[in-house]
């Protein structure tokens, strides 16, 4: 292995390491974003499942563009019950 | 841009009769006028002794009349939303969208939203110089007039939430060196903006006295008078003022008329006298439309 290749490998390793650290550092914020999106969708369509919600006209008008967010609600609904483990995986090791 | 007059007041005070008289008078003055009934219990056809539908019908030289069918407006709105939902249909099981749609017209707020859509259509209509709207009794009309303000509160809240989500995503994206989302590319944010623009426009139109004249109808009895004061207070909170008060079956020199004039200082006051019988048919309407009296202050 020549010197250049070695340096590139080292650089690649360090980049990967930095990326992993960045991910670790931002994973809590990322989790918070998912929660915010979930709340946003729940706020709009909560009354489909029994929560009070905003004027129907607003909810209906947004329905066609809320596809992705609705997926989040449903994923969330199907995985619910293990919120603690989800939190633990975000917080990392004690 | 024409003028829009919205006739409001308690049930049974004579909104339809008053709006019909004003519409006939306006058309006789040479103004192309549309008289539109938003009241589900339409009674313009009894007053004009003519059949009407949701499509305007020419009844006099410059006068068109229609009875807007709120149910039809609700249904066609639902249809348009449903059409946009084809892609969402595999969520049906979880969200019960179809089942939900069947009962949606009974959902709170849908009735006044249909009226709001009909009102918006009137403001966008350029065929007439003058549109007179005969509304259902107070409660529903007040909700319709308040809808712009109420929905704007929600929209501003949702817009702030959406903004925060996108900004947070981007701050994470910058650290992770991922593609950033632009606020203006977010379809939800774009739609929130569009809605906000519509409601803001309607609110501006309603608050603009040059464009909109809110006409309050009342009788001389105590109940009608006290409800009118309540209506005035509620409208003031929405930034909407009453430009004209019509005392139906009133007397120009009565004590009550003077009290109304004192209460509604900033409004024009007109009187339609009690003719002892219902005003029906074109001859009646033409004759009595010339007898509306102005109260001098």
mmCIF file of C-alpha atoms in Angstrom:
data_model
loop_
_atom_site.group_PDB
_atom_site.id
_atom_site.type_symbol
_atom_site.label_atom_id
_atom_site.label_comp_id
_atom_site.label_asym_id
_atom_site.label_seq_id
_atom_site.Cartn_x
_atom_site.Cartn_y
_atom_site.Cartn_z
ATOM 1 C CA UNK A 1 0.000 0.000 0.000
ATOM 2 C CA UNK A 2 1.556 3.295 -1.025
ATOM 3 C CA UNK A 3 1.508 6.391 1.102
ATOM 4 C CA UNK A 4 -1.296 8.143 -0.788
ATOM 5 C CA UNK A 5 -3.626 5.150 -0.521
ATOM 6 C CA UNK A 6 -2.870 4.849 3.135
ATOM 7 C CA UNK A 7 -3.706 8.519 3.724
ATOM 8 C CA UNK A 8 -6.950 8.189 1.743
ATOM 9 C CA UNK A 9 -7.928 5.183 3.841
ATOM 10 C CA UNK A 10 -7.169 7.044 7.039
ATOM 11 C CA UNK A 11 -9.146 10.045 5.801
ATOM 12 C CA UNK A 12 -12.055 7.807 4.868
ATOM 13 C CA UNK A 13 -11.979 6.155 8.270
ATOM 14 C CA UNK A 14 -11.900 9.529 10.045
ATOM 15 C CA UNK A 15 -14.743 10.841 7.868
ATOM 16 C CA UNK A 16 -16.836 7.813 8.652
ATOM 17 C CA UNK A 17 -16.015 8.189 12.313
ATOM 18 C CA UNK A 18 -16.996 11.897 12.205
ATOM 19 C CA UNK A 19 -20.219 11.028 10.427
ATOM 20 C CA UNK A 20 -21.075 8.453 13.079
ATOM 21 C CA UNK A 21 -20.358 10.981 15.804
ATOM 22 C CA UNK A 22 -22.512 13.576 14.032
ATOM 23 C CA UNK A 23 -25.324 11.067 13.817
ATOM 24 C CA UNK A 24 -24.983 10.233 17.467
ATOM 25 C CA UNK A 25 -24.883 13.924 18.369
ATOM 26 C CA UNK A 26 -27.970 14.779 16.328
ATOM 27 C CA UNK A 27 -30.047 11.671 16.943
ATOM 28 C CA UNK A 28 -31.871 13.261 19.882
ATOM 29 C CA UNK A 29 -32.861 16.263 17.756
ATOM 30 C CA UNK A 30 -33.862 13.904 14.946
ATOM 31 C CA UNK A 31 -36.077 12.009 17.372
ATOM 32 C CA UNK A 32 -37.579 15.297 18.521
ATOM 33 C CA UNK A 33 -38.319 16.212 14.873
ATOM 34 C CA UNK A 34 -40.112 12.909 14.320
ATOM 35 C CA UNK A 35 -42.138 13.589 17.454
ATOM 36 C CA UNK A 36 -42.963 17.121 16.257
ATOM 37 C CA UNK A 37 -44.103 15.809 12.884
ATOM 38 C CA UNK A 38 -46.151 13.208 14.635
ATOM 39 C CA UNK A 39 -47.777 15.851 16.843
ATOM 40 C CA UNK A 40 -48.438 18.033 13.806
ATOM 41 C CA UNK A 41 -50.278 15.232 12.031
ATOM 42 C CA UNK A 42 -52.081 14.158 15.179
ATOM 43 C CA UNK A 43 -53.184 17.721 15.779
ATOM 44 C CA UNK A 44 -54.761 17.807 12.323
ATOM 45 C CA UNK A 45 -56.279 14.335 12.171
ATOM 46 C CA UNK A 46 -56.746 13.506 15.809
ATOM 47 C CA UNK A 47 -60.500 13.541 15.470
ATOM 48 C CA UNK A 48 -60.320 10.617 13.047
ATOM 49 C CA UNK A 49 -59.283 8.660 16.110
ATOM 50 C CA UNK A 50 -61.059 10.644 18.805
ATOM 51 C CA UNK A 51 -58.939 13.704 19.667
ATOM 52 C CA UNK A 52 -60.343 17.227 19.393
ATOM 53 C CA UNK A 53 -58.923 18.981 16.357
ATOM 54 C CA UNK A 54 -58.858 22.165 14.246
ATOM 55 C CA UNK A 55 -61.645 23.309 11.907
ATOM 56 C CA UNK A 56 -62.531 20.511 9.535
ATOM 57 C CA UNK A 57 -61.963 22.721 6.493
ATOM 58 C CA UNK A 58 -58.268 23.130 7.314
ATOM 59 C CA UNK A 59 -57.748 19.430 7.999
ATOM 60 C CA UNK A 60 -59.466 18.420 4.766
ATOM 61 C CA UNK A 61 -57.620 20.987 2.690
ATOM 62 C CA UNK A 62 -54.268 19.621 3.918
ATOM 63 C CA UNK A 63 -55.174 15.944 3.638
ATOM 64 C CA UNK A 64 -53.829 15.414 0.090
ATOM 65 C CA UNK A 65 -50.353 16.735 1.015
ATOM 66 C CA UNK A 66 -50.097 14.972 4.359
ATOM 67 C CA UNK A 67 -49.330 11.548 2.954
ATOM 68 C CA UNK A 68 -45.863 11.250 4.476
ATOM 69 C CA UNK A 69 -47.006 12.564 7.820
ATOM 70 C CA UNK A 70 -49.938 10.178 7.927
ATOM 71 C CA UNK A 71 -47.510 7.321 7.361
ATOM 72 C CA UNK A 72 -45.712 8.505 10.487
ATOM 73 C CA UNK A 73 -48.923 8.462 12.518
ATOM 74 C CA UNK A 74 -49.717 4.938 11.376
ATOM 75 C CA UNK A 75 -46.190 3.615 11.889
ATOM 76 C CA UNK A 76 -46.260 5.190 15.286
ATOM 77 C CA UNK A 77 -49.623 3.638 16.049
ATOM 78 C CA UNK A 78 -48.390 0.188 15.034
ATOM 79 C CA UNK A 79 -45.213 0.468 17.122
ATOM 80 C CA UNK A 80 -46.763 2.065 20.100
ATOM 81 C CA UNK A 81 -46.209 0.400 23.450
ATOM 82 C CA UNK A 82 -42.444 0.369 23.260
ATOM 83 C CA UNK A 83 -41.828 4.075 23.586
ATOM 84 C CA UNK A 84 -39.417 3.540 26.446
ATOM 85 C CA UNK A 85 -37.121 1.314 24.451
ATOM 86 C CA UNK A 86 -37.288 3.823 21.606
ATOM 87 C CA UNK A 87 -36.209 6.568 23.976
ATOM 88 C CA UNK A 88 -33.452 4.418 25.445
ATOM 89 C CA UNK A 89 -32.015 3.744 22.008
ATOM 90 C CA UNK A 90 -31.892 7.480 21.314
ATOM 91 C CA UNK A 91 -30.330 8.407 24.634
ATOM 92 C CA UNK A 92 -27.606 5.826 24.185
ATOM 93 C CA UNK A 93 -25.919 3.835 26.936
ATOM 94 C CA UNK A 94 -26.304 5.072 30.497
ATOM 95 C CA UNK B 1 -65.568 45.441 -8.062
ATOM 96 C CA UNK B 2 -69.185 45.566 -6.945
ATOM 97 C CA UNK B 3 -70.647 46.190 -3.562
ATOM 98 C CA UNK B 4 -71.799 43.322 -1.375
ATOM 99 C CA UNK B 5 -74.577 43.763 1.155
ATOM 100 C CA UNK B 6 -74.998 41.052 3.786
ATOM 101 C CA UNK B 7 -78.384 41.098 5.522
ATOM 102 C CA UNK B 8 -78.179 39.656 9.025
ATOM 103 C CA UNK B 9 -80.507 39.402 11.995
ATOM 104 C CA UNK B 10 -82.582 37.214 14.251
ATOM 105 C CA UNK B 11 -84.910 34.615 12.732
ATOM 106 C CA UNK B 12 -88.269 36.032 11.670
ATOM 107 C CA UNK B 13 -87.393 39.764 11.709
ATOM 108 C CA UNK B 14 -87.910 40.049 7.956
ATOM 109 C CA UNK B 15 -84.461 39.622 6.412
ATOM 110 C CA UNK B 16 -85.811 38.103 3.208
ATOM 111 C CA UNK B 17 -88.476 40.799 2.767
ATOM 112 C CA UNK B 18 -86.006 43.616 3.462
ATOM 113 C CA UNK B 19 -83.311 42.184 1.203
ATOM 114 C CA UNK B 20 -85.873 41.666 -1.575
ATOM 115 C CA UNK B 21 -87.070 45.297 -1.288
ATOM 116 C CA UNK B 22 -83.486 46.591 -1.374
ATOM 117 C CA UNK B 23 -82.657 44.342 -4.342
ATOM 118 C CA UNK B 24 -85.683 45.586 -6.298
ATOM 119 C CA UNK B 25 -84.854 49.215 -5.451
ATOM 120 C CA UNK B 26 -81.222 48.734 -6.485
ATOM 121 C CA UNK B 27 -82.236 47.179 -9.828
ATOM 122 C CA UNK B 28 -84.772 49.949 -10.466
ATOM 123 C CA UNK B 29 -81.925 52.442 -10.069
ATOM 124 C CA UNK B 30 -80.216 50.746 -13.022
ATOM 125 C CA UNK B 31 -77.694 48.673 -11.057
ATOM 126 C CA UNK B 32 -77.176 45.065 -12.170
ATOM 127 C CA UNK B 33 -78.118 43.292 -8.954
ATOM 128 C CA UNK B 34 -77.994 39.716 -7.688
ATOM 129 C CA UNK B 35 -80.113 38.687 -4.722
ATOM 130 C CA UNK B 36 -78.742 35.459 -3.259
ATOM 131 C CA UNK B 37 -80.327 33.482 -0.419
ATOM 132 C CA UNK B 38 -77.967 31.503 1.848
ATOM 133 C CA UNK B 39 -80.776 30.466 4.175
ATOM 134 C CA UNK B 40 -81.447 26.701 3.965
ATOM 135 C CA UNK B 41 -85.102 27.559 4.621
ATOM 136 C CA UNK B 42 -85.331 29.619 1.417
ATOM 137 C CA UNK B 43 -88.334 31.878 1.121
ATOM 138 C CA UNK B 44 -87.447 34.232 -1.728
ATOM 139 C CA UNK B 45 -89.613 32.116 -4.033
ATOM 140 C CA UNK B 46 -92.633 32.933 -1.830
ATOM 141 C CA UNK B 47 -91.865 36.652 -1.862
ATOM 142 C CA UNK B 48 -91.264 36.818 -5.627
ATOM 143 C CA UNK B 49 -93.899 34.164 -6.372
ATOM 144 C CA UNK B 50 -91.355 32.574 -8.716
ATOM 145 C CA UNK B 51 -89.435 29.294 -8.603
ATOM 146 C CA UNK B 52 -85.679 29.666 -8.009
ATOM 147 C CA UNK B 53 -82.677 27.334 -7.954
ATOM 148 C CA UNK B 54 -78.956 27.552 -7.298
ATOM 149 C CA UNK B 55 -78.542 29.132 -10.733
ATOM 150 C CA UNK B 56 -79.404 32.841 -10.913
ATOM 151 C CA UNK B 57 -82.641 33.699 -12.690
ATOM 152 C CA UNK B 58 -83.445 37.034 -14.278
ATOM 153 C CA UNK B 59 -86.660 38.349 -12.754
ATOM 154 C CA UNK B 60 -86.599 42.048 -13.652
ATOM 155 C CA UNK B 61 -84.625 44.199 -16.026
ATOM 156 C CA UNK B 62 -81.503 44.390 -13.849
ATOM 157 C CA UNK B 63 -82.367 41.877 -11.156
ATOM 158 C CA UNK B 64 -81.215 38.270 -10.829
ATOM 159 C CA UNK B 65 -82.223 35.971 -7.974
ATOM 160 C CA UNK B 66 -80.892 32.619 -6.806
ATOM 161 C CA UNK B 67 -81.299 30.335 -3.803
ATOM 162 C CA UNK B 68 -77.903 28.793 -3.085
ATOM 163 C CA UNK B 69 -78.049 25.157 -2.073
ATOM 164 C CA UNK B 70 -75.547 24.765 0.782
ATOM 165 C CA UNK B 71 -75.856 20.987 0.682
ATOM 166 C CA UNK B 72 -74.767 20.958 -2.937
ATOM 167 C CA UNK B 73 -71.788 23.173 -2.125
ATOM 168 C CA UNK B 74 -70.755 20.826 0.724
ATOM 169 C CA UNK B 75 -71.116 17.800 -1.528
ATOM 170 C CA UNK B 76 -69.109 19.225 -4.407
ATOM 171 C CA UNK B 77 -66.389 20.330 -1.978
ATOM 172 C CA UNK B 78 -66.238 16.804 -0.502
ATOM 173 C CA UNK B 79 -66.067 15.378 -4.012
ATOM 174 C CA UNK B 80 -63.081 17.562 -4.872
ATOM 175 C CA UNK B 81 -61.263 16.559 -1.666
ATOM 176 C CA UNK B 82 -62.025 12.886 -2.278
ATOM 177 C CA UNK B 83 -60.687 13.136 -5.820
ATOM 178 C CA UNK B 84 -57.387 14.341 -4.413
ATOM 179 C CA UNK B 85 -57.236 11.417 -2.036
ATOM 180 C CA UNK B 86 -56.838 8.575 -4.482
ATOM 181 C CA UNK B 87 -53.229 8.161 -3.395
ATOM 182 C CA UNK B 88 -54.203 8.000 0.252
ATOM 183 C CA UNK B 89 -56.746 5.268 -0.120
ATOM 184 C CA UNK B 90 -54.579 2.518 1.265
ATOM 185 C CA UNK B 91 -54.718 4.301 4.611
ATOM 186 C CA UNK B 92 -58.445 3.866 4.723
ATOM 187 C CA UNK B 93 -58.441 1.055 7.211
ATOM 188 C CA UNK B 94 -56.537 2.985 9.828
ATOM 189 C CA UNK B 95 -58.170 6.365 9.332
ATOM 190 C CA UNK B 96 -61.630 5.305 8.186
ATOM 191 C CA UNK B 97 -61.506 8.048 5.571
ATOM 192 C CA UNK B 98 -64.432 6.770 3.545
ATOM 193 C CA UNK B 99 -66.646 6.077 6.512
ATOM 194 C CA UNK B 100 -65.658 9.437 7.902
ATOM 195 C CA UNK B 101 -66.539 11.244 4.681
ATOM 196 C CA UNK B 102 -70.059 9.884 4.742
ATOM 197 C CA UNK B 103 -70.810 11.655 8.010
ATOM 198 C CA UNK B 104 -68.564 14.650 7.412
ATOM 199 C CA UNK B 105 -71.323 17.013 6.362
ATOM 200 C CA UNK B 106 -72.680 16.679 9.907
ATOM 201 C CA UNK B 107 -69.273 17.443 11.399
ATOM 202 C CA UNK B 108 -69.058 20.675 13.386
ATOM 203 C CA UNK B 109 -68.075 23.580 11.212
ATOM 204 C CA UNK B 110 -68.963 22.088 7.841
ATOM 205 C CA UNK B 111 -72.215 24.041 7.488
ATOM 206 C CA UNK B 112 -70.585 27.415 8.024
ATOM 207 C CA UNK B 113 -67.669 26.393 5.812
ATOM 208 C CA UNK B 114 -70.105 25.727 2.954
ATOM 209 C CA UNK B 115 -71.594 29.192 3.567
ATOM 210 C CA UNK B 116 -68.066 30.635 3.647
ATOM 211 C CA UNK B 117 -67.311 29.047 0.256
ATOM 212 C CA UNK B 118 -70.547 30.488 -1.147
ATOM 213 C CA UNK B 119 -69.605 33.896 0.238
ATOM 214 C CA UNK B 120 -66.127 33.651 -1.289
ATOM 215 C CA UNK B 121 -67.735 32.844 -4.650
ATOM 216 C CA UNK B 122 -69.850 36.025 -4.345
ATOM 217 C CA UNK B 123 -66.740 38.129 -3.719
ATOM 218 C CA UNK B 124 -65.049 36.585 -6.775
ATOM 219 C CA UNK B 125 -68.118 37.089 -9.004
ATOM 220 C CA UNK B 126 -67.646 39.914 -11.490
ATOM 221 C CA UNK B 127 -70.995 39.668 -13.305
ATOM 222 C CA UNK B 128 -72.901 41.969 -10.955
ATOM 223 C CA UNK B 129 -72.507 45.550 -9.738
ATOM 224 C CA UNK B 130 -74.295 44.779 -6.513
ATOM 225 C CA UNK B 131 -74.819 41.489 -4.655
ATOM 226 C CA UNK B 132 -77.322 41.273 -1.811
ATOM 227 C CA UNK B 133 -77.068 38.221 0.438
ATOM 228 C CA UNK B 134 -79.997 37.062 2.524
ATOM 229 C CA UNK B 135 -78.548 34.952 5.340
ATOM 230 C CA UNK B 136 -79.845 32.302 7.749
ATOM 231 C CA UNK B 137 -80.680 33.379 11.338
ATOM 232 C CA UNK B 138 -77.941 34.972 13.426
ATOM 233 C CA UNK B 139 -76.020 32.021 14.906
ATOM 234 C CA UNK B 140 -74.894 30.365 11.679
ATOM 235 C CA UNK B 141 -74.193 33.684 9.970
ATOM 236 C CA UNK B 142 -72.024 34.860 12.851
ATOM 237 C CA UNK B 143 -70.051 31.621 12.685
ATOM 238 C CA UNK B 144 -69.573 32.091 8.956
ATOM 239 C CA UNK B 145 -68.381 35.680 9.425
ATOM 240 C CA UNK B 146 -66.049 34.567 12.238
ATOM 241 C CA UNK B 147 -64.640 31.644 10.273
ATOM 242 C CA UNK B 148 -61.878 33.662 8.588
ATOM 243 C CA UNK B 149 -60.522 34.927 11.911
ATOM 244 C CA UNK B 150 -60.832 31.555 13.657
ATOM 245 C CA UNK B 151 -59.164 29.627 10.850
ATOM 246 C CA UNK B 152 -56.405 32.212 10.558
ATOM 247 C CA UNK B 153 -55.552 31.618 14.220
ATOM 248 C CA UNK B 154 -55.175 27.918 13.507
ATOM 249 C CA UNK B 155 -53.276 28.435 10.279
ATOM 250 C CA UNK B 156 -50.744 30.742 11.935
ATOM 251 C CA UNK B 157 -50.214 28.165 14.670
ATOM 252 C CA UNK B 158 -49.789 25.309 12.187
ATOM 253 C CA UNK B 159 -47.501 27.438 10.025
ATOM 254 C CA UNK B 160 -45.232 28.171 13.005
ATOM 255 C CA UNK B 161 -45.100 24.458 13.878
ATOM 256 C CA UNK B 162 -44.270 23.503 10.304
ATOM 257 C CA UNK B 163 -41.567 26.166 10.116
ATOM 258 C CA UNK B 164 -39.963 24.856 13.286
ATOM 259 C CA UNK B 165 -39.995 21.277 11.963
ATOM 260 C CA UNK B 166 -38.289 22.293 8.688
ATOM 261 C CA UNK B 167 -35.723 24.487 10.485
ATOM 262 C CA UNK B 168 -34.842 21.712 12.939
ATOM 263 C CA UNK B 169 -34.541 19.214 10.091
ATOM 264 C CA UNK B 170 -32.164 21.559 8.304
ATOM 265 C CA UNK B 171 -30.011 22.146 11.350
ATOM 266 C CA UNK B 172 -29.598 18.356 11.626
ATOM 267 C CA UNK B 173 -29.099 18.089 7.855
ATOM 268 C CA UNK B 174 -26.295 20.658 7.953
ATOM 269 C CA UNK B 175 -24.389 18.700 10.599
ATOM 270 C CA UNK B 176 -24.970 15.378 8.825
ATOM 271 C CA UNK B 177 -24.154 16.992 5.440
ATOM 272 C CA UNK B 178 -27.507 15.846 3.999
ATOM 273 C CA UNK B 179 -29.721 17.656 1.493
ATOM 274 C CA UNK B 180 -31.594 20.558 3.073
ATOM 275 C CA UNK B 181 -35.370 21.091 2.746
ATOM 276 C CA UNK B 182 -36.526 24.465 1.527
ATOM 277 C CA UNK B 183 -39.538 25.906 3.311
ATOM 278 C CA UNK B 184 -41.021 26.896 -0.046
ATOM 279 C CA UNK B 185 -40.714 23.321 -1.317
ATOM 280 C CA UNK B 186 -42.672 21.823 1.550
ATOM 281 C CA UNK B 187 -46.129 20.990 0.105
ATOM 282 C CA UNK B 188 -47.813 21.294 3.499
ATOM 283 C CA UNK B 189 -46.272 24.718 4.114
ATOM 284 C CA UNK B 190 -47.239 25.857 0.591
ATOM 285 C CA UNK B 191 -50.834 24.794 1.160
ATOM 286 C CA UNK B 192 -50.962 26.501 4.550
ATOM 287 C CA UNK B 193 -49.781 29.709 2.860
ATOM 288 C CA UNK B 194 -52.440 29.399 0.143
ATOM 289 C CA UNK B 195 -55.171 28.938 2.723
ATOM 290 C CA UNK B 196 -53.891 31.851 4.771
ATOM 291 C CA UNK B 197 -53.989 34.099 1.708
ATOM 292 C CA UNK B 198 -57.620 33.154 1.034
ATOM 293 C CA UNK B 199 -58.780 33.770 4.602
ATOM 294 C CA UNK B 200 -56.835 37.032 4.887
ATOM 295 C CA UNK B 201 -58.400 38.256 1.640
ATOM 296 C CA UNK B 202 -61.898 37.422 2.860
ATOM 297 C CA UNK B 203 -61.283 39.130 6.199
ATOM 298 C CA UNK B 204 -60.021 42.255 4.415
ATOM 299 C CA UNK B 205 -63.099 42.260 2.172
ATOM 300 C CA UNK B 206 -65.449 41.896 5.145
ATOM 301 C CA UNK B 207 -63.741 44.700 7.052
ATOM 302 C CA UNK B 208 -63.710 47.044 4.038
ATOM 303 C CA UNK B 209 -66.775 49.275 4.320
ATOM 304 C CA UNK B 210 -66.446 50.386 0.696
ATOM 305 C CA UNK B 211 -66.784 46.783 -0.468
ATOM 306 C CA UNK B 212 -69.006 45.191 2.164
ATOM 307 C CA UNK B 213 -72.047 46.629 3.842
ATOM 308 C CA UNK B 214 -73.339 44.643 6.792
ATOM 309 C CA UNK B 215 -77.061 45.343 7.089
ATOM 310 C CA UNK B 216 -78.707 44.491 10.382
ATOM 311 C CA UNK B 217 -82.464 43.922 10.410
ATOM 312 C CA UNK B 218 -84.483 44.234 13.579
ATOM 313 C CA UNK B 219 -88.013 44.807 14.813
ATOM 314 C CA UNK B 220 -89.096 47.209 17.502
ATOM 315 C CA UNK B 221 -89.487 44.571 20.233
ATOM 316 C CA UNK B 222 -87.120 44.329 23.194
ATOM 317 C CA UNK B 223 -85.796 40.857 22.306
ATOM 318 C CA UNK B 224 -84.852 41.854 18.789
ATOM 319 C CA UNK B 225 -83.183 45.043 20.061
ATOM 320 C CA UNK B 226 -81.067 43.286 22.709
ATOM 321 C CA UNK B 227 -79.951 40.567 20.284
ATOM 322 C CA UNK B 228 -78.944 43.283 17.815
ATOM 323 C CA UNK B 229 -76.705 44.886 20.423
ATOM 324 C CA UNK B 230 -75.089 41.471 20.987
ATOM 325 C CA UNK B 231 -74.548 41.059 17.223
ATOM 326 C CA UNK B 232 -72.921 44.485 17.078
ATOM 327 C CA UNK B 233 -70.521 43.579 19.928
ATOM 328 C CA UNK B 234 -69.617 40.228 18.344
ATOM 329 C CA UNK B 235 -68.954 41.831 14.952
ATOM 330 C CA UNK B 236 -66.845 44.581 16.529
ATOM 331 C CA UNK B 237 -64.566 41.872 17.970
ATOM 332 C CA UNK B 238 -64.069 40.602 14.410
ATOM 333 C CA UNK B 239 -63.268 44.122 13.171
ATOM 334 C CA UNK B 240 -66.512 44.212 11.163
ATOM 335 C CA UNK B 241 -68.878 47.156 11.475
ATOM 336 C CA UNK B 242 -72.607 47.460 10.831
ATOM 337 C CA UNK B 243 -73.054 50.009 8.075
ATOM 338 C CA UNK B 244 -76.851 50.004 7.989
ATOM 339 C CA UNK B 245 -79.701 49.143 10.333
ATOM 340 C CA UNK B 246 -83.174 48.434 9.000
ATOM 341 C CA UNK B 247 -86.109 48.601 11.381
ATOM 342 C CA UNK B 248 -88.668 46.325 9.783
ATOM 343 C CA UNK B 249 -92.294 47.083 10.688
ATOM 344 C CA UNK B 250 -91.076 50.197 12.455
ATOM 345 C CA UNK B 251 -92.330 53.726 12.937
ATOM 346 C CA UNK B 252 -90.200 56.723 12.178
ATOM 347 C CA UNK B 253 -91.233 58.708 15.238
ATOM 348 C CA UNK B 254 -91.390 55.922 17.840
ATOM 349 C CA UNK B 255 -89.346 55.944 21.054
ATOM 350 C CA UNK B 256 -87.722 52.646 20.042
ATOM 351 C CA UNK B 257 -86.522 54.114 16.749
ATOM 352 C CA UNK B 258 -84.829 56.917 18.660
ATOM 353 C CA UNK B 259 -83.211 54.372 21.017
ATOM 354 C CA UNK B 260 -81.933 52.356 18.038
ATOM 355 C CA UNK B 261 -80.554 55.520 16.441
ATOM 356 C CA UNK B 262 -78.706 56.305 19.692
ATOM 357 C CA UNK B 263 -77.303 52.750 19.935
ATOM 358 C CA UNK B 264 -76.178 52.574 16.297
ATOM 359 C CA UNK B 265 -74.631 56.007 15.912
ATOM 360 C CA UNK B 266 -72.269 55.007 13.110
ATOM 361 C CA UNK B 267 -74.880 53.247 10.976
ATOM 362 C CA UNK B 268 -77.402 54.520 8.459
ATOM 363 C CA UNK B 269 -80.918 53.767 9.695
ATOM 364 C CA UNK B 270 -83.812 52.866 7.400
ATOM 365 C CA UNK B 271 -87.416 52.055 8.214
ATOM 366 C CA UNK B 272 -89.796 49.690 6.468
ATOM 367 C CA UNK B 273 -93.277 50.424 7.758
ATOM 368 C CA UNK B 274 -95.767 47.803 8.846
ATOM 369 C CA UNK B 275 -98.144 47.370 5.908
ATOM 370 C CA UNK B 276 -100.337 44.948 7.852
ATOM 371 C CA UNK B 277 -99.842 42.159 5.298
ATOM 372 C CA UNK B 278 -97.004 40.202 3.690
ATOM 373 C CA UNK B 279 -95.222 41.751 0.742
ATOM 374 C CA UNK B 280 -95.472 39.288 -2.148
ATOM 375 C CA UNK B 281 -95.260 39.581 -5.916
ATOM 376 C CA UNK B 282 -93.527 42.105 -8.151
ATOM 377 C CA UNK B 283 -96.116 44.867 -7.871
ATOM 378 C CA UNK B 284 -95.912 44.846 -4.061
ATOM 379 C CA UNK B 285 -92.130 44.739 -4.142
ATOM 380 C CA UNK B 286 -91.809 47.614 -6.612
ATOM 381 C CA UNK B 287 -94.304 49.759 -4.753
ATOM 382 C CA UNK B 288 -92.875 49.217 -1.253
ATOM 383 C CA UNK B 289 -89.225 49.371 -2.358
ATOM 384 C CA UNK B 290 -89.842 53.071 -3.062
ATOM 385 C CA UNK B 291 -91.287 53.619 0.420
ATOM 386 C CA UNK B 292 -88.207 52.718 2.483
ATOM 387 C CA UNK B 293 -87.601 55.732 4.731
ATOM 388 C CA UNK B 294 -84.284 57.086 5.982
ATOM 389 C CA UNK B 295 -84.064 58.162 9.639
ATOM 390 C CA UNK B 296 -82.428 61.585 9.782
ATOM 391 C CA UNK B 297 -79.980 61.929 12.653
#
